[in-house]
Short mmCIF file of C-alpha atoms in Angstrom, two decimals:
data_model
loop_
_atom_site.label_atom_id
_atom_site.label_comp_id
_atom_site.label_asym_id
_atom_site.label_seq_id
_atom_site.Cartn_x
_atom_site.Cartn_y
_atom_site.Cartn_z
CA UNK A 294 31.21 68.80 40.96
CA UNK A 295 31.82 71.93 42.65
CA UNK A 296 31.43 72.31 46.36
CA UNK A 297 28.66 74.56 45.98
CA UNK A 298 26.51 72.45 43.52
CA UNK A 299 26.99 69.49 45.78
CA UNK A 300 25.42 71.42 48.76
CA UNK A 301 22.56 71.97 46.54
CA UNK A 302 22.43 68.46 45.51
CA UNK A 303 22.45 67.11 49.13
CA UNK A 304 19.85 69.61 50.19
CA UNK A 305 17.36 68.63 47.61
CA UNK A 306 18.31 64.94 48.54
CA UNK A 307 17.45 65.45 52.08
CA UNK A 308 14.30 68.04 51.19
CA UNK A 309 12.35 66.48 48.81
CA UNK A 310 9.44 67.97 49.62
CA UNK A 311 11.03 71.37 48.46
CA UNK A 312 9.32 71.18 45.37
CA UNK A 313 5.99 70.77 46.61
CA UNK A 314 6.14 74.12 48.76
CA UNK A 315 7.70 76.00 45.83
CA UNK A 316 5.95 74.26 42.62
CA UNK A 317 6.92 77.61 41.19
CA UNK A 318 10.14 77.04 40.67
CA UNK A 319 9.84 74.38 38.45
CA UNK A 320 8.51 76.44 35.90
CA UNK A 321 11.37 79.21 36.59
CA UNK A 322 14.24 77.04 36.70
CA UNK A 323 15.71 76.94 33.31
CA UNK A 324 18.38 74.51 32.36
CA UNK A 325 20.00 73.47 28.87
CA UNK A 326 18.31 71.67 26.64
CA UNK A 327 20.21 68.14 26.03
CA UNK A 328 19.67 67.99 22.65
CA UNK A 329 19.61 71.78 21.25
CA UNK A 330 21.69 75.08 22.98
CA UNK A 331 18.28 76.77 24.32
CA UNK A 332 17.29 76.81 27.31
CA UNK A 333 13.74 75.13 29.17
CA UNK A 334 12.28 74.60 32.58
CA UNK A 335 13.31 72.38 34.78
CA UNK A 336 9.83 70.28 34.36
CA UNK A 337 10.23 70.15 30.48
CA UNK A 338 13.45 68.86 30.70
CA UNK A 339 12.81 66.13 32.82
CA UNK A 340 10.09 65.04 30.51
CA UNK A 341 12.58 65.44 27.49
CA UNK A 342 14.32 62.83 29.75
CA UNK A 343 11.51 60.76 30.27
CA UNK A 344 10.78 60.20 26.45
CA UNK A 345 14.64 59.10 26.08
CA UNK A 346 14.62 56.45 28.15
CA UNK A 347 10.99 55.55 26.94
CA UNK A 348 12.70 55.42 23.49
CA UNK A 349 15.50 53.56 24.42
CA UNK A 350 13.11 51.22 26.34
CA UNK A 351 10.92 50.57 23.61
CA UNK A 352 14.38 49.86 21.11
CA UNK A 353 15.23 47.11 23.71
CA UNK A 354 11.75 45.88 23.84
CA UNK A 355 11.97 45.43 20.04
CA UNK A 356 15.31 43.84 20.35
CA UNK A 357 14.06 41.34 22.64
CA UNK A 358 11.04 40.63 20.37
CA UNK A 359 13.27 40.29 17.32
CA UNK A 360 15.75 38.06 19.40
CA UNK A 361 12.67 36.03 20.53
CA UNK A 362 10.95 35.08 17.02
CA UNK A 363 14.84 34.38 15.75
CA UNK A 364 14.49 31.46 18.44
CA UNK A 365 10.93 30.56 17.77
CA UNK A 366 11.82 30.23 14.21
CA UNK A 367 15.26 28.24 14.68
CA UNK A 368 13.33 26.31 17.38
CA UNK A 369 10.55 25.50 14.36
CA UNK A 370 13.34 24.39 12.07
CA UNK A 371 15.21 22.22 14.58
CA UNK A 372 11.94 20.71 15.24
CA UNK A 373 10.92 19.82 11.46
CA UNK A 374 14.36 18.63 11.50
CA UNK A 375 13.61 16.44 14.24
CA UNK A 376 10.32 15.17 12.55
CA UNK A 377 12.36 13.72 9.21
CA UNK A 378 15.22 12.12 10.80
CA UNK A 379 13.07 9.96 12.99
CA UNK A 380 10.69 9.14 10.05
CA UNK A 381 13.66 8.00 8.15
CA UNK A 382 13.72 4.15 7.67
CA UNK A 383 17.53 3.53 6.53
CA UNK A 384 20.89 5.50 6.84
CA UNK A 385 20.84 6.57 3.84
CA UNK A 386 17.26 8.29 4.17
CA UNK A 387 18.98 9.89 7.59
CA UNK A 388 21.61 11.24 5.81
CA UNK A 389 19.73 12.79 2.89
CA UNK A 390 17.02 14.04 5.40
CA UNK A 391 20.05 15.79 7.40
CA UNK A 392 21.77 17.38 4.39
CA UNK A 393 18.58 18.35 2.74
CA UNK A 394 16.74 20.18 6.09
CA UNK A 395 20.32 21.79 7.10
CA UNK A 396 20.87 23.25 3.07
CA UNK A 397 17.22 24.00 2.53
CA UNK A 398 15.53 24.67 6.03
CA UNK A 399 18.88 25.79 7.70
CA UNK A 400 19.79 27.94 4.60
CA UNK A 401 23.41 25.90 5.31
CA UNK A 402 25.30 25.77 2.18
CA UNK A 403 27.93 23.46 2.70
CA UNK A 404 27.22 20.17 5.16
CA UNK A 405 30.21 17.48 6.04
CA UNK A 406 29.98 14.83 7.71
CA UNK A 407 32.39 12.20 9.36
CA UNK A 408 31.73 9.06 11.50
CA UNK A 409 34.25 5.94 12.46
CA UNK A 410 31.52 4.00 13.71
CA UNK A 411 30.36 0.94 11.81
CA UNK A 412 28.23 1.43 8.96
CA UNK A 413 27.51 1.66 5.31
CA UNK A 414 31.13 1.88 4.84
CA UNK A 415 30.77 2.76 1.20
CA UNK A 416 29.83 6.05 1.94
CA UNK A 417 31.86 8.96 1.83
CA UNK A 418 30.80 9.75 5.24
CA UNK A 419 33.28 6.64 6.49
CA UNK A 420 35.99 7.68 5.14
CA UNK A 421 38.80 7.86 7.88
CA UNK A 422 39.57 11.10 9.24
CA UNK A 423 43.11 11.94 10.02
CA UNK A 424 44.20 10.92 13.84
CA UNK A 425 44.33 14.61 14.81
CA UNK A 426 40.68 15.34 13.37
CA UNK A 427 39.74 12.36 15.31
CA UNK A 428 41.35 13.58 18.19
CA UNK A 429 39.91 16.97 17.53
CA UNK A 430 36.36 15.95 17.57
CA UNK A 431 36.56 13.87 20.60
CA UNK A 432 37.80 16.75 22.55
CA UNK A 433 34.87 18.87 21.53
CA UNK A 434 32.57 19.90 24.17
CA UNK A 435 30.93 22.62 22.73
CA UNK A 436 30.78 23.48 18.79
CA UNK A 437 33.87 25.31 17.99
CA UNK A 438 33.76 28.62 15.30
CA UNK A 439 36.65 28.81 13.05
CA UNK A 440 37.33 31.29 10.19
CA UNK A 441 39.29 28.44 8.69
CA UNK A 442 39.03 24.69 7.89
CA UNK A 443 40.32 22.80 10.06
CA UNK A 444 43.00 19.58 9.68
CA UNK A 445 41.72 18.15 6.08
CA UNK A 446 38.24 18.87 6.49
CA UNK A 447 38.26 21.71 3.60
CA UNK A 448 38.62 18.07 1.89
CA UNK A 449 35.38 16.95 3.01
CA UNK A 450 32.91 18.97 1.10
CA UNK A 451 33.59 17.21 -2.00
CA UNK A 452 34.86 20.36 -4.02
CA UNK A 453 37.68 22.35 -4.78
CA UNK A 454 38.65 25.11 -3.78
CA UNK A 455 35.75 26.19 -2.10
CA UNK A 456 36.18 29.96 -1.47
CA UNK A 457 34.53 28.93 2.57
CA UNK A 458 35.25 31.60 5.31
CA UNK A 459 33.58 30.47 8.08
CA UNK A 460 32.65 27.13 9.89
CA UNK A 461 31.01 25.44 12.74
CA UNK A 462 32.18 21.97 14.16
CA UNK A 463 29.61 20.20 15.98
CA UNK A 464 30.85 16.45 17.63
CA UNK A 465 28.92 13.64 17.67
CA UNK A 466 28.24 10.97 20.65
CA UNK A 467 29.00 13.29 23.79
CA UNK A 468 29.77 9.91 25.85
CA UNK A 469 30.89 8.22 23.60
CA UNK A 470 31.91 9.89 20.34
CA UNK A 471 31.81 8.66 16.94
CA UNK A 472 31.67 11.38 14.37
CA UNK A 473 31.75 15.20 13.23
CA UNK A 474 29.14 17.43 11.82
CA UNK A 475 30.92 20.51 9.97
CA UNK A 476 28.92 23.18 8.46
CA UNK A 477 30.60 26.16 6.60
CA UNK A 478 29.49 29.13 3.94
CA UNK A 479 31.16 31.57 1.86
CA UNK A 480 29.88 34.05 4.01
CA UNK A 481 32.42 34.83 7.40
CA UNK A 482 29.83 36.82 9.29
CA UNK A 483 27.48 33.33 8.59
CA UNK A 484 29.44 31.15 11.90
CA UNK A 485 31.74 34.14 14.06
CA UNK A 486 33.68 33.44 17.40
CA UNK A 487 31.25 35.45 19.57
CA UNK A 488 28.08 33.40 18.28
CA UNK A 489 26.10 31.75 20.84
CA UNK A 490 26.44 27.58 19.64
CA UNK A 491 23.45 26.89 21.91
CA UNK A 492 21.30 25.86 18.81
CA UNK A 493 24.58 24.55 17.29
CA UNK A 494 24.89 21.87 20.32
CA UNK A 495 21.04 20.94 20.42
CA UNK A 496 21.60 20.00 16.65
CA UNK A 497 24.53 17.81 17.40
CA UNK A 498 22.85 16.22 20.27
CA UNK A 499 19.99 15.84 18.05
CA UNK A 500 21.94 14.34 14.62
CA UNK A 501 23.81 11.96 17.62
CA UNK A 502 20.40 10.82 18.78
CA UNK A 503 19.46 9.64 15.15
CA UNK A 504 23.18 8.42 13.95
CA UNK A 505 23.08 5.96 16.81
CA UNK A 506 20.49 3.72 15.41
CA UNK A 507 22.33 2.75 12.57
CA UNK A 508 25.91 2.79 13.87
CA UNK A 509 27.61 0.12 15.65
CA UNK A 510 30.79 1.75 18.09
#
């Protein structure tokens, strides 16, 4: 800014009643318009100005609305969820409630699951995970986001080849764990690195809560 422009400036700044004495000017002043080459007052541009950020307000407004019935929705489904695991009368009725609300309600296409509690033993489910897997899930936190399957888990879908891209490893039993919840898709935008796991985690805790009734450490 040139010396002469900031005098201006800090005049205005310290008159600001200037523009009440000399309402005049505001009509006289002309100044670019931002988004053409011609030229209006002073007042027309700063309601040009005024619509912008209104616009730009009201796009984050909508955002925020959008953002907020994603959550009411994922909130509804976690809570349906919720509802058929604790009606469920057997393991075996937890585990097809689980699978069936995360593929159909959750629009999840590919569910695995892996527990070395005691159990029905006969299931898939028990089938021992390598020690690093183990390891792996025990460490877990926080669901972790990986573009690729982790350890032997591609294994655990119970298909071949699956052409998966992206997946979401939830652990089970934060004090004391016993299992692994993977979910995955063809899809690699479906579970990315800078998702929030927020909902990820309150399903975890919430699959943990249930698991426990029929597992023995």
């Amino acid at each position: 800014m040139q010396p002469e422009s900031r005098q201006v400036l800090q005049y205005l700044r310290e008159h600001p009643e200037f523009f009440d004495t000399h309402a005049e000017a505001l009509a006289e002043i002309f100044v670019p318009h931002p988004h053409g080459g011609r030229a209006i007052p002073i007042a027309e541009r700063q309601m040009v100005t005024l619509r912008d950020k209104n616009r730009a307000l009201e796009d984050k407004l909508l955002e925020l609305v959008q953002y907020g019935q994603e959550n009411d929705a994922i909130i509804a489904r976690l809570h349906r969820l919720a509802l058929a695991v604790m009606d469920a009368r057997s393991l075996d009725a937890l585990l097809s409630a689980l699978y069936f609300n995360l593929r159909e309600d959750f629009a999840v296409p590919h569910v695995a699951l892996r527990l070395w509690a005691e159990g029905a033993s006969l299931r898939p489910e028990f089938g021992p995970p390598s020690p690093e897997a183990r390891v792996f899930a025990e460490s877990l936190a926080a669901p972790y986001i990986s573009r690729n399957a982790l350890f032997e888990s591609a294994q655990w879908f119970g298909e071949d080849e699956l052409p998966l891209h992206s997946f979401a490893y939830v652990g089970l039993g934060a004090q004391q764990p016993f299992g692994m919840l993977v979910l995955a898709s063809e899809d690699e935008g479906r579970f990315y690195p800078e998702m929030g796991t927020v909902h990820l985690q309150r399903l975890g805790e919430l699959a943990s809560a249930a698991l426990a009734r029929w597992l023995r450490p």
